[in-house]
PDB file of C-alpha atoms in Angstrom:
ATOM      1  CA  MET L 110     -41.074  51.678  45.726  1.00  0.00           C
ATOM      2  CA  ALA L 111     -40.657  50.856  42.056  1.00  0.00           C
ATOM      3  CA  GLU L 112     -40.249  54.598  41.319  1.00  0.00           C
ATOM      4  CA  LEU L 113     -37.577  54.819  44.006  1.00  0.00           C
ATOM      5  CA  ALA L 114     -35.669  51.985  42.428  1.00  0.00           C
ATOM      6  CA  LYS L 115     -36.044  53.587  39.005  1.00  0.00           C
ATOM      7  CA  HIS L 116     -34.633  56.996  40.042  1.00  0.00           C
ATOM      8  CA  THR L 117     -31.946  55.866  42.451  1.00  0.00           C
ATOM      9  CA  GLY L 118     -30.824  52.772  40.587  1.00  0.00           C
ATOM     10  CA  LYS L 119     -30.950  50.813  43.834  1.00  0.00           C
ATOM     11  CA  VAL L 120     -33.350  48.016  44.742  1.00  0.00           C
ATOM     12  CA  PRO L 121     -34.602  48.173  48.355  1.00  0.00           C
ATOM     13  CA  PRO L 122     -34.428  44.881  50.331  1.00  0.00           C
ATOM     14  CA  GLN L 123     -38.225  44.893  50.738  1.00  0.00           C
ATOM     15  CA  MET L 124     -38.635  44.905  46.962  1.00  0.00           C
ATOM     16  CA  VAL L 125     -36.270  41.951  46.625  1.00  0.00           C
ATOM     17  CA  GLU L 126     -38.300  40.015  49.202  1.00  0.00           C
ATOM     18  CA  GLU L 127     -41.514  40.842  47.378  1.00  0.00           C
ATOM     19  CA  ASP L 128     -40.053  39.654  44.069  1.00  0.00           C
ATOM     20  CA  VAL L 129     -38.903  36.389  45.634  1.00  0.00           C
ATOM     21  CA  ALA L 130     -42.235  35.751  47.331  1.00  0.00           C
ATOM     22  CA  SER L 131     -44.423  36.805  44.407  1.00  0.00           C
ATOM     23  CA  PRO L 132     -44.197  33.538  42.410  1.00  0.00           C
ATOM     24  CA  TRP L 133     -45.399  31.559  45.417  1.00  0.00           C
ATOM     25  CA  LYS L 134     -48.126  34.099  46.153  1.00  0.00           C
ATOM     26  CA  GLU L 135     -49.218  33.900  42.537  1.00  0.00           C
ATOM     27  CA  ALA L 136     -49.214  30.105  42.740  1.00  0.00           C
ATOM     28  CA  TRP L 137     -51.359  30.215  45.902  1.00  0.00           C
ATOM     29  CA  HIS L 138     -53.848  32.597  44.292  1.00  0.00           C
ATOM     30  CA  SER L 139     -54.096  30.303  41.245  1.00  0.00           C
ATOM     31  CA  PHE L 140     -54.443  27.265  43.497  1.00  0.00           C
ATOM     32  CA  ARG L 141     -57.334  28.857  45.404  1.00  0.00           C
ATOM     33  CA  LYS L 142     -59.242  29.336  42.158  1.00  0.00           C
ATOM     34  CA  ASN L 143     -59.236  25.570  41.583  1.00  0.00           C
ATOM     35  CA  ARG L 144     -62.194  24.267  43.580  1.00  0.00           C
ATOM     36  CA  LEU L 145     -61.276  20.606  43.179  1.00  0.00           C
ATOM     37  CA  ALA L 146     -57.757  21.311  44.428  1.00  0.00           C
ATOM     38  CA  LEU L 147     -59.167  23.116  47.464  1.00  0.00           C
ATOM     39  CA  ILE L 148     -61.444  20.152  48.168  1.00  0.00           C
ATOM     40  CA  GLY L 149     -58.403  17.890  47.982  1.00  0.00           C
ATOM     41  CA  LEU L 150     -56.478  20.159  50.348  1.00  0.00           C
ATOM     42  CA  PHE L 151     -59.400  20.155  52.796  1.00  0.00           C
ATOM     43  CA  ILE L 152     -59.605  16.341  52.717  1.00  0.00           C
ATOM     44  CA  VAL L 153     -55.864  15.988  53.294  1.00  0.00           C
ATOM     45  CA  LEU L 154     -55.878  18.477  56.177  1.00  0.00           C
ATOM     46  CA  PHE L 155     -58.907  16.712  57.661  1.00  0.00           C
ATOM     47  CA  PHE L 156     -57.155  13.340  57.744  1.00  0.00           C
ATOM     48  CA  ILE L 157     -53.953  14.888  59.078  1.00  0.00           C
ATOM     49  CA  ALA L 158     -56.003  16.475  61.847  1.00  0.00           C
ATOM     50  CA  ILE L 159     -57.768  13.271  62.860  1.00  0.00           C
ATOM     51  CA  ALA L 160     -54.448  11.405  62.774  1.00  0.00           C
ATOM     52  CA  ALA L 161     -52.887  13.965  65.107  1.00  0.00           C
ATOM     53  CA  LEU L 162     -55.921  14.096  67.407  1.00  0.00           C
ATOM     54  CA  ALA L 163     -56.786  10.380  67.372  1.00  0.00           C
ATOM     55  CA  PRO L 164     -55.885   9.776  71.052  1.00  0.00           C
ATOM     56  CA  TYR L 165     -58.181  12.627  72.076  1.00  0.00           C
ATOM     57  CA  ILE L 166     -61.189  12.116  69.783  1.00  0.00           C
ATOM     58  CA  ALA L 167     -61.337   8.321  69.544  1.00  0.00           C
ATOM     59  CA  PRO L 168     -64.188   7.106  71.769  1.00  0.00           C
ATOM     60  CA  TYR L 169     -62.390   3.839  72.629  1.00  0.00           C
ATOM     61  CA  SER L 170     -58.928   2.349  72.474  1.00  0.00           C
ATOM     62  CA  PHE L 171     -58.278   0.570  69.185  1.00  0.00           C
ATOM     63  CA  ARG L 172     -57.109  -2.455  71.214  1.00  0.00           C
ATOM     64  CA  ASP L 173     -60.230  -2.842  73.399  1.00  0.00           C
ATOM     65  CA  GLN L 174     -61.956  -6.181  72.723  1.00  0.00           C
ATOM     66  CA  VAL L 175     -65.500  -6.802  73.928  1.00  0.00           C
ATOM     67  CA  LEU L 176     -66.583 -10.162  72.532  1.00  0.00           C
ATOM     68  CA  ALA L 177     -70.139  -9.611  73.699  1.00  0.00           C
ATOM     69  CA  ASP L 178     -70.324  -6.653  71.282  1.00  0.00           C
ATOM     70  CA  ARG L 179     -69.147  -8.498  68.153  1.00  0.00           C
ATOM     71  CA  PHE L 180     -70.574  -7.235  64.838  1.00  0.00           C
ATOM     72  CA  LEU L 181     -72.727  -4.496  66.303  1.00  0.00           C
ATOM     73  CA  PRO L 182     -74.112  -2.307  63.486  1.00  0.00           C
ATOM     74  CA  PRO L 183     -73.492   1.462  63.481  1.00  0.00           C
ATOM     75  CA  SER L 184     -75.331   3.125  66.352  1.00  0.00           C
ATOM     76  CA  GLY L 185     -75.077   5.974  68.822  1.00  0.00           C
ATOM     77  CA  LYS L 186     -72.686   3.921  70.965  1.00  0.00           C
ATOM     78  CA  HIS L 187     -70.502   2.765  68.083  1.00  0.00           C
ATOM     79  CA  TRP L 188     -70.857   5.159  65.155  1.00  0.00           C
ATOM     80  CA  PHE L 189     -69.074   2.838  62.708  1.00  0.00           C
ATOM     81  CA  GLY L 190     -70.119  -0.401  64.398  1.00  0.00           C
ATOM     82  CA  THR L 191     -67.801  -3.084  65.763  1.00  0.00           C
ATOM     83  CA  ASP L 192     -65.692  -5.842  64.212  1.00  0.00           C
ATOM     84  CA  ASP L 193     -65.306  -9.555  64.852  1.00  0.00           C
ATOM     85  CA  PHE L 194     -63.528  -8.911  68.155  1.00  0.00           C
ATOM     86  CA  GLY L 195     -65.991  -6.285  69.350  1.00  0.00           C
ATOM     87  CA  ARG L 196     -63.528  -3.460  68.712  1.00  0.00           C
ATOM     88  CA  ASP L 197     -64.860  -0.024  67.854  1.00  0.00           C
ATOM     89  CA  ILE L 198     -64.293   0.541  64.112  1.00  0.00           C
ATOM     90  CA  LEU L 199     -64.399   4.335  64.362  1.00  0.00           C
ATOM     91  CA  SER L 200     -61.506   4.304  66.834  1.00  0.00           C
ATOM     92  CA  ARG L 201     -59.536   1.933  64.647  1.00  0.00           C
ATOM     93  CA  VAL L 202     -60.129   4.046  61.540  1.00  0.00           C
ATOM     94  CA  LEU L 203     -58.960   7.161  63.388  1.00  0.00           C
ATOM     95  CA  TYR L 204     -55.788   5.489  64.623  1.00  0.00           C
ATOM     96  CA  GLY L 205     -55.338   3.873  61.214  1.00  0.00           C
ATOM     97  CA  ALA L 206     -55.002   7.335  59.674  1.00  0.00           C
ATOM     98  CA  ARG L 207     -51.801   7.734  61.684  1.00  0.00           C
ATOM     99  CA  ILE L 208     -50.277   4.590  60.219  1.00  0.00           C
ATOM    100  CA  SER L 209     -51.313   5.197  56.618  1.00  0.00           C
ATOM    101  CA  LEU L 210     -50.199   8.835  56.579  1.00  0.00           C
ATOM    102  CA  TRP L 211     -46.966   7.966  58.375  1.00  0.00           C
ATOM    103  CA  VAL L 212     -46.106   5.330  55.788  1.00  0.00           C
ATOM    104  CA  GLY L 213     -47.184   7.592  52.942  1.00  0.00           C
ATOM    105  CA  PHE L 214     -45.220  10.659  54.061  1.00  0.00           C
ATOM    106  CA  PHE L 215     -41.996   9.010  55.142  1.00  0.00           C
ATOM    107  CA  SER L 216     -41.755   6.484  52.317  1.00  0.00           C
ATOM    108  CA  VAL L 217     -42.200   9.283  49.781  1.00  0.00           C
ATOM    109  CA  LEU L 218     -39.779  11.534  51.667  1.00  0.00           C
ATOM    110  CA  ALA L 219     -37.104   8.815  51.560  1.00  0.00           C
ATOM    111  CA  SER L 220     -37.700   7.999  47.887  1.00  0.00           C
ATOM    112  CA  ALA L 221     -37.739  11.726  46.982  1.00  0.00           C
ATOM    113  CA  ILE L 222     -34.407  12.380  48.719  1.00  0.00           C
ATOM    114  CA  ILE L 223     -32.643   9.345  47.246  1.00  0.00           C
ATOM    115  CA  GLY L 224     -34.260   9.648  43.819  1.00  0.00           C
ATOM    116  CA  THR L 225     -33.498  13.382  43.608  1.00  0.00           C
ATOM    117  CA  PHE L 226     -29.869  12.833  44.554  1.00  0.00           C
ATOM    118  CA  LEU L 227     -29.407  10.071  41.983  1.00  0.00           C
ATOM    119  CA  GLY L 228     -31.303  12.011  39.324  1.00  0.00           C
ATOM    120  CA  VAL L 229     -29.200  15.146  39.853  1.00  0.00           C
ATOM    121  CA  ILE L 230     -25.956  13.168  39.653  1.00  0.00           C
ATOM    122  CA  ALA L 231     -27.060  11.286  36.543  1.00  0.00           C
ATOM    123  CA  GLY L 232     -28.353  14.337  34.731  1.00  0.00           C
ATOM    124  CA  TYR L 233     -25.465  16.650  35.569  1.00  0.00           C
ATOM    125  CA  TYR L 234     -22.456  14.392  35.048  1.00  0.00           C
ATOM    126  CA  GLY L 235     -23.841  12.188  32.281  1.00  0.00           C
ATOM    127  CA  ARG L 236     -21.620   9.627  30.531  1.00  0.00           C
ATOM    128  CA  TRP L 237     -21.064   6.353  32.397  1.00  0.00           C
ATOM    129  CA  VAL L 238     -22.546   7.716  35.631  1.00  0.00           C
ATOM    130  CA  ASP L 239     -25.804   8.499  33.851  1.00  0.00           C
ATOM    131  CA  GLY L 240     -25.762   5.133  32.113  1.00  0.00           C
ATOM    132  CA  LEU L 241     -25.233   3.192  35.346  1.00  0.00           C
ATOM    133  CA  ILE L 242     -27.894   5.019  37.335  1.00  0.00           C
ATOM    134  CA  SER L 243     -30.377   4.929  34.457  1.00  0.00           C
ATOM    135  CA  ARG L 244     -29.941   1.163  34.076  1.00  0.00           C
ATOM    136  CA  VAL L 245     -30.669   0.708  37.789  1.00  0.00           C
ATOM    137  CA  PHE L 246     -33.844   2.748  37.333  1.00  0.00           C
ATOM    138  CA  ASP L 247     -34.802   0.664  34.290  1.00  0.00           C
ATOM    139  CA  ILE L 248     -34.339  -2.568  36.231  1.00  0.00           C
ATOM    140  CA  LEU L 249     -36.541  -1.368  39.081  1.00  0.00           C
ATOM    141  CA  LEU L 250     -39.197  -0.118  36.652  1.00  0.00           C
ATOM    142  CA  ALA L 251     -39.182  -3.426  34.766  1.00  0.00           C
ATOM    143  CA  PHE L 252     -41.066  -5.080  37.643  1.00  0.00           C
ATOM    144  CA  PRO L 253     -44.685  -4.284  38.533  1.00  0.00           C
ATOM    145  CA  SER L 254     -44.417  -2.051  41.570  1.00  0.00           C
ATOM    146  CA  ILE L 255     -46.598  -4.113  43.887  1.00  0.00           C
ATOM    147  CA  LEU L 256     -44.770  -7.350  42.984  1.00  0.00           C
ATOM    148  CA  LEU L 257     -41.416  -5.704  43.669  1.00  0.00           C
ATOM    149  CA  ALA L 258     -42.739  -4.428  47.006  1.00  0.00           C
ATOM    150  CA  ILE L 259     -43.972  -7.910  47.907  1.00  0.00           C
ATOM    151  CA  ALA L 260     -40.572  -9.375  47.018  1.00  0.00           C
ATOM    152  CA  ILE L 261     -38.719  -6.824  49.169  1.00  0.00           C
ATOM    153  CA  VAL L 262     -40.999  -7.389  52.159  1.00  0.00           C
ATOM    154  CA  ALA L 263     -40.735 -11.161  51.702  1.00  0.00           C
ATOM    155  CA  ILE L 264     -36.938 -10.849  51.891  1.00  0.00           C
ATOM    156  CA  LEU L 265     -36.857  -8.438  54.827  1.00  0.00           C
ATOM    157  CA  GLY L 266     -39.796  -9.957  56.686  1.00  0.00           C
ATOM    158  CA  PRO L 267     -43.397  -8.786  57.158  1.00  0.00           C
ATOM    159  CA  SER L 268     -43.596  -5.595  59.226  1.00  0.00           C
ATOM    160  CA  LEU L 269     -44.743  -2.019  58.884  1.00  0.00           C
ATOM    161  CA  ARG L 270     -41.163  -0.725  58.795  1.00  0.00           C
ATOM    162  CA  ASN L 271     -40.183  -3.114  56.020  1.00  0.00           C
ATOM    163  CA  ALA L 272     -43.319  -2.208  54.084  1.00  0.00           C
ATOM    164  CA  LEU L 273     -42.255   1.443  54.324  1.00  0.00           C
ATOM    165  CA  ILE L 274     -38.784   0.539  53.011  1.00  0.00           C
ATOM    166  CA  ALA L 275     -40.272  -1.437  50.128  1.00  0.00           C
ATOM    167  CA  ILE L 276     -42.595   1.410  49.120  1.00  0.00           C
ATOM    168  CA  ALA L 277     -39.702   3.873  49.274  1.00  0.00           C
ATOM    169  CA  VAL L 278     -37.536   1.681  47.039  1.00  0.00           C
ATOM    170  CA  ILE L 279     -40.143   1.194  44.316  1.00  0.00           C
ATOM    171  CA  ASN L 280     -40.762   4.957  44.106  1.00  0.00           C
ATOM    172  CA  ILE L 281     -37.109   5.979  43.779  1.00  0.00           C
ATOM    173  CA  PRO L 282     -36.980   5.569  39.951  1.00  0.00           C
ATOM    174  CA  ASN L 283     -40.008   7.837  39.485  1.00  0.00           C
ATOM    175  CA  PHE L 284     -38.286  10.725  41.239  1.00  0.00           C
ATOM    176  CA  GLY L 285     -34.905   9.895  39.755  1.00  0.00           C
ATOM    177  CA  ARG L 286     -36.032   9.952  36.138  1.00  0.00           C
ATOM    178  CA  LEU L 287     -38.120  13.083  36.676  1.00  0.00           C
ATOM    179  CA  VAL L 288     -35.220  15.006  38.223  1.00  0.00           C
ATOM    180  CA  ARG L 289     -32.741  13.688  35.653  1.00  0.00           C
ATOM    181  CA  SER L 290     -34.839  14.983  32.762  1.00  0.00           C
ATOM    182  CA  LYS L 291     -35.233  18.369  34.485  1.00  0.00           C
ATOM    183  CA  VAL L 292     -31.494  18.635  35.162  1.00  0.00           C
ATOM    184  CA  LEU L 293     -30.669  17.777  31.546  1.00  0.00           C
ATOM    185  CA  SER L 294     -32.847  20.706  30.522  1.00  0.00           C
ATOM    186  CA  VAL L 295     -31.671  23.217  33.129  1.00  0.00           C
ATOM    187  CA  LYS L 296     -27.938  22.586  32.732  1.00  0.00           C
ATOM    188  CA  GLN L 297     -28.123  23.816  29.135  1.00  0.00           C
ATOM    189  CA  GLU L 298     -29.250  27.268  30.257  1.00  0.00           C
ATOM    190  CA  GLU L 299     -26.868  30.154  29.714  1.00  0.00           C
ATOM    191  CA  TYR L 300     -26.504  31.039  33.389  1.00  0.00           C
ATOM    192  CA  ILE L 301     -25.317  27.480  34.131  1.00  0.00           C
ATOM    193  CA  MET L 302     -22.808  27.651  31.302  1.00  0.00           C
ATOM    194  CA  SER L 303     -21.615  31.021  32.648  1.00  0.00           C
ATOM    195  CA  ALA L 304     -21.241  29.592  36.150  1.00  0.00           C
ATOM    196  CA  LYS L 305     -19.074  26.791  34.795  1.00  0.00           C
ATOM    197  CA  ALA L 306     -17.027  29.279  32.748  1.00  0.00           C
ATOM    198  CA  VAL L 307     -16.114  31.349  35.817  1.00  0.00           C
ATOM    199  CA  GLY L 308     -14.991  28.229  37.675  1.00  0.00           C
ATOM    200  CA  MET L 309     -17.890  27.788  40.103  1.00  0.00           C
ATOM    201  CA  LYS L 310     -17.763  24.446  41.919  1.00  0.00           C
ATOM    202  CA  ASP L 311     -20.125  21.677  40.799  1.00  0.00           C
ATOM    203  CA  SER L 312     -21.659  21.373  44.269  1.00  0.00           C
ATOM    204  CA  ARG L 313     -22.519  25.076  44.287  1.00  0.00           C
ATOM    205  CA  ILE L 314     -24.012  24.892  40.802  1.00  0.00           C
ATOM    206  CA  LEU L 315     -26.082  21.867  41.739  1.00  0.00           C
ATOM    207  CA  PHE L 316     -27.454  23.103  45.066  1.00  0.00           C
ATOM    208  CA  ARG L 317     -27.688  26.833  44.364  1.00  0.00           C
ATOM    209  CA  HIS L 318     -28.894  26.850  40.766  1.00  0.00           C
ATOM    210  CA  ILE L 319     -29.983  23.515  39.303  1.00  0.00           C
ATOM    211  CA  LEU L 320     -31.815  21.918  42.235  1.00  0.00           C
ATOM    212  CA  PRO L 321     -33.906  25.026  43.173  1.00  0.00           C
ATOM    213  CA  ASN L 322     -35.051  25.251  39.553  1.00  0.00           C
ATOM    214  CA  SER L 323     -36.084  21.580  39.634  1.00  0.00           C
ATOM    215  CA  ILE L 324     -38.079  21.682  42.872  1.00  0.00           C
ATOM    216  CA  THR L 325     -41.573  22.311  41.494  1.00  0.00           C
ATOM    217  CA  PRO L 326     -41.975  18.984  39.627  1.00  0.00           C
ATOM    218  CA  ILE L 327     -40.631  17.206  42.721  1.00  0.00           C
ATOM    219  CA  ILE L 328     -43.365  18.787  44.863  1.00  0.00           C
ATOM    220  CA  VAL L 329     -46.065  17.707  42.421  1.00  0.00           C
ATOM    221  CA  GLN L 330     -44.661  14.196  42.085  1.00  0.00           C
ATOM    222  CA  ALA L 331     -44.362  13.827  45.860  1.00  0.00           C
ATOM    223  CA  THR L 332     -47.989  14.832  46.426  1.00  0.00           C
ATOM    224  CA  LEU L 333     -49.243  12.297  43.898  1.00  0.00           C
ATOM    225  CA  ALA L 334     -46.796   9.658  45.159  1.00  0.00           C
ATOM    226  CA  ILE L 335     -48.210   9.858  48.692  1.00  0.00           C
ATOM    227  CA  ALA L 336     -51.584   8.738  47.342  1.00  0.00           C
ATOM    228  CA  THR L 337     -49.921   5.806  45.567  1.00  0.00           C
ATOM    229  CA  ALA L 338     -47.908   4.932  48.670  1.00  0.00           C
ATOM    230  CA  ILE L 339     -51.069   4.790  50.810  1.00  0.00           C
ATOM    231  CA  ILE L 340     -52.646   2.370  48.330  1.00  0.00           C
ATOM    232  CA  GLU L 341     -49.486   0.243  48.242  1.00  0.00           C
ATOM    233  CA  ALA L 342     -49.322   0.172  52.046  1.00  0.00           C
ATOM    234  CA  ALA L 343     -52.963  -0.909  52.158  1.00  0.00           C
ATOM    235  CA  ALA L 344     -52.269  -3.612  49.571  1.00  0.00           C
ATOM    236  CA  LEU L 345     -49.338  -4.972  51.560  1.00  0.00           C
ATOM    237  CA  GLY L 346     -51.420  -4.846  54.733  1.00  0.00           C
ATOM    238  CA  PHE L 347     -54.262  -6.671  52.979  1.00  0.00           C
ATOM    239  CA  LEU L 348     -51.810  -9.422  52.004  1.00  0.00           C
ATOM    240  CA  GLY L 349     -50.528  -9.676  55.566  1.00  0.00           C
ATOM    241  CA  LEU L 350     -47.140  -8.149  54.718  1.00  0.00           C
ATOM    242  CA  GLY L 351     -47.564  -4.794  56.444  1.00  0.00           C
ATOM    243  CA  ALA L 352     -48.713  -3.874  59.925  1.00  0.00           C
ATOM    244  CA  ARG L 353     -49.141  -6.761  62.330  1.00  0.00           C
ATOM    245  CA  PRO L 354     -52.243  -7.296  64.514  1.00  0.00           C
ATOM    246  CA  PRO L 355     -53.631  -5.555  66.473  1.00  0.00           C
ATOM    247  CA  GLU L 356     -52.308  -2.411  64.697  1.00  0.00           C
ATOM    248  CA  PRO L 357     -55.298  -0.734  62.998  1.00  0.00           C
ATOM    249  CA  GLU L 358     -53.839  -0.335  59.505  1.00  0.00           C
ATOM    250  CA  TRP L 359     -56.596   0.220  56.945  1.00  0.00           C
ATOM    251  CA  GLY L 360     -55.458  -2.493  54.534  1.00  0.00           C
ATOM    252  CA  ARG L 361     -55.198  -4.994  57.366  1.00  0.00           C
ATOM    253  CA  MET L 362     -58.699  -4.036  58.497  1.00  0.00           C
ATOM    254  CA  LEU L 363     -59.994  -4.812  54.991  1.00  0.00           C
ATOM    255  CA  ALA L 364     -58.294  -8.203  55.064  1.00  0.00           C
ATOM    256  CA  ASP L 365     -59.792  -9.026  58.471  1.00  0.00           C
ATOM    257  CA  SER L 366     -63.273  -7.979  57.292  1.00  0.00           C
ATOM    258  CA  LYS L 367     -63.506  -9.651  53.887  1.00  0.00           C
ATOM    259  CA  ASN L 368     -65.049 -12.834  55.306  1.00  0.00           C
ATOM    260  CA  TYR L 369     -67.891 -10.889  56.933  1.00  0.00           C
ATOM    261  CA  LEU L 370     -68.954  -8.770  53.976  1.00  0.00           C
ATOM    262  CA  MET L 371     -72.452 -10.273  53.706  1.00  0.00           C
ATOM    263  CA  HIS L 372     -73.633  -9.954  57.295  1.00  0.00           C
ATOM    264  CA  ALA L 373     -71.372  -7.123  58.572  1.00  0.00           C
ATOM    265  CA  PRO L 374     -70.570  -4.877  55.572  1.00  0.00           C
ATOM    266  CA  TRP L 375     -69.725  -1.900  57.786  1.00  0.00           C
ATOM    267  CA  THR L 376     -66.512  -3.632  58.873  1.00  0.00           C
ATOM    268  CA  LEU L 377     -65.292  -3.329  55.281  1.00  0.00           C
ATOM    269  CA  PHE L 378     -67.038  -0.128  54.206  1.00  0.00           C
ATOM    270  CA  PHE L 379     -65.524   2.412  56.605  1.00  0.00           C
ATOM    271  CA  PRO L 380     -61.824   1.450  56.234  1.00  0.00           C
ATOM    272  CA  GLY L 381     -62.341   1.299  52.468  1.00  0.00           C
ATOM    273  CA  MET L 382     -63.924   4.748  52.455  1.00  0.00           C
ATOM    274  CA  ALA L 383     -61.020   6.118  54.505  1.00  0.00           C
ATOM    275  CA  ILE L 384     -58.522   4.829  51.941  1.00  0.00           C
ATOM    276  CA  MET L 385     -60.590   6.126  49.027  1.00  0.00           C
ATOM    277  CA  LEU L 386     -61.079   9.617  50.486  1.00  0.00           C
ATOM    278  CA  THR L 387     -57.432  10.021  51.507  1.00  0.00           C
ATOM    279  CA  VAL L 388     -56.149   8.965  48.092  1.00  0.00           C
ATOM    280  CA  LEU L 389     -58.739  11.173  46.392  1.00  0.00           C
ATOM    281  CA  GLY L 390     -57.632  14.157  48.481  1.00  0.00           C
ATOM    282  CA  PHE L 391     -53.964  13.775  47.574  1.00  0.00           C
ATOM    283  CA  ASN L 392     -54.771  13.213  43.903  1.00  0.00           C
ATOM    284  CA  LEU L 393     -56.981  16.310  43.683  1.00  0.00           C
ATOM    285  CA  MET L 394     -54.388  18.400  45.487  1.00  0.00           C
ATOM    286  CA  GLY L 395     -51.591  17.020  43.322  1.00  0.00           C
ATOM    287  CA  ASP L 396     -53.497  17.777  40.128  1.00  0.00           C
ATOM    288  CA  GLY L 397     -54.102  21.321  41.356  1.00  0.00           C
ATOM    289  CA  LEU L 398     -50.420  21.810  42.178  1.00  0.00           C
ATOM    290  CA  ARG L 399     -49.436  20.493  38.753  1.00  0.00           C
ATOM    291  CA  ASP L 400     -51.777  22.949  37.052  1.00  0.00           C
ATOM    292  CA  VAL L 401     -50.315  25.813  39.079  1.00  0.00           C
ATOM    293  CA  LEU L 402     -46.606  24.941  39.137  1.00  0.00           C
ATOM    294  CA  ASP L 403     -46.165  23.440  35.667  1.00  0.00           C
ATOM    295  CA  PRO L 404     -45.877  26.250  33.085  1.00  0.00           C
ATOM    296  CA  LYS L 405     -47.017  23.866  30.331  1.00  0.00           C
ATOM    297  CA  MET L 406     -50.365  23.445  32.083  1.00  0.00           C
ATOM    298  CA  LYS L 407     -51.050  27.203  32.252  1.00  0.00           C
ATOM    299  CA  ASN L 408     -53.215  28.829  29.613  1.00  0.00           C
TER     300      ASN L 408
END
């Protein structure tokens, strides 16, 4: 096919498709060579699967209370034991994956969309627009993220939805500053200058040229941000500012179990392990994506 293009001077459509797809194929091949990244991907897919299949694989309802079965240790009947209300911990951990992943995905999706939009505007137009948006980012970053999240939830009221909003807000500056720096670099390229010279509209330049060339760091940042968002959701739940009882959110389960650590450690161990493994999976996968998609990380 390459010889055909060479002799005829024409590029077949199949060759164009192969050229477009080849960077992503190359990235996938490089990603597969990273064993830790593959482990992270497996962990993430595992928790996504149990979250999706929770109603079908959970042995009990997460709401079922059997007071006669309080604090039963792990056994064949209750693999992860039971809590202070006699609820099956395995079932609650499985359903809790739904809540944690839901908060993680959608809070990061919202912060990525808003942060990317603000970052593109600030980086492309500069001047007072850049100054205004950058100062907003600086103000948000001046507060410790968890304290800012607590303040937002305290204002809006404790609930899972408001916790998601708070986590989305505190992550906006991270995406915004990342995209702004990338746009400042890309807009100096010759093809952008040429597009401006021929009178191409700003919207077309932004969405057809600048944003596609800024997408890889956004993907990496989003993957790592999901891990952070899960921890922040668990922290808010632990403080009683996230999901409300009897919702089986992992952070809330830790808060409910902390008083029984000495005589029923399994009530704390399994939700804690779920948080740790999920965050580890996203971090390993994010590190692998950064190594593959960031040219500076390639040898």
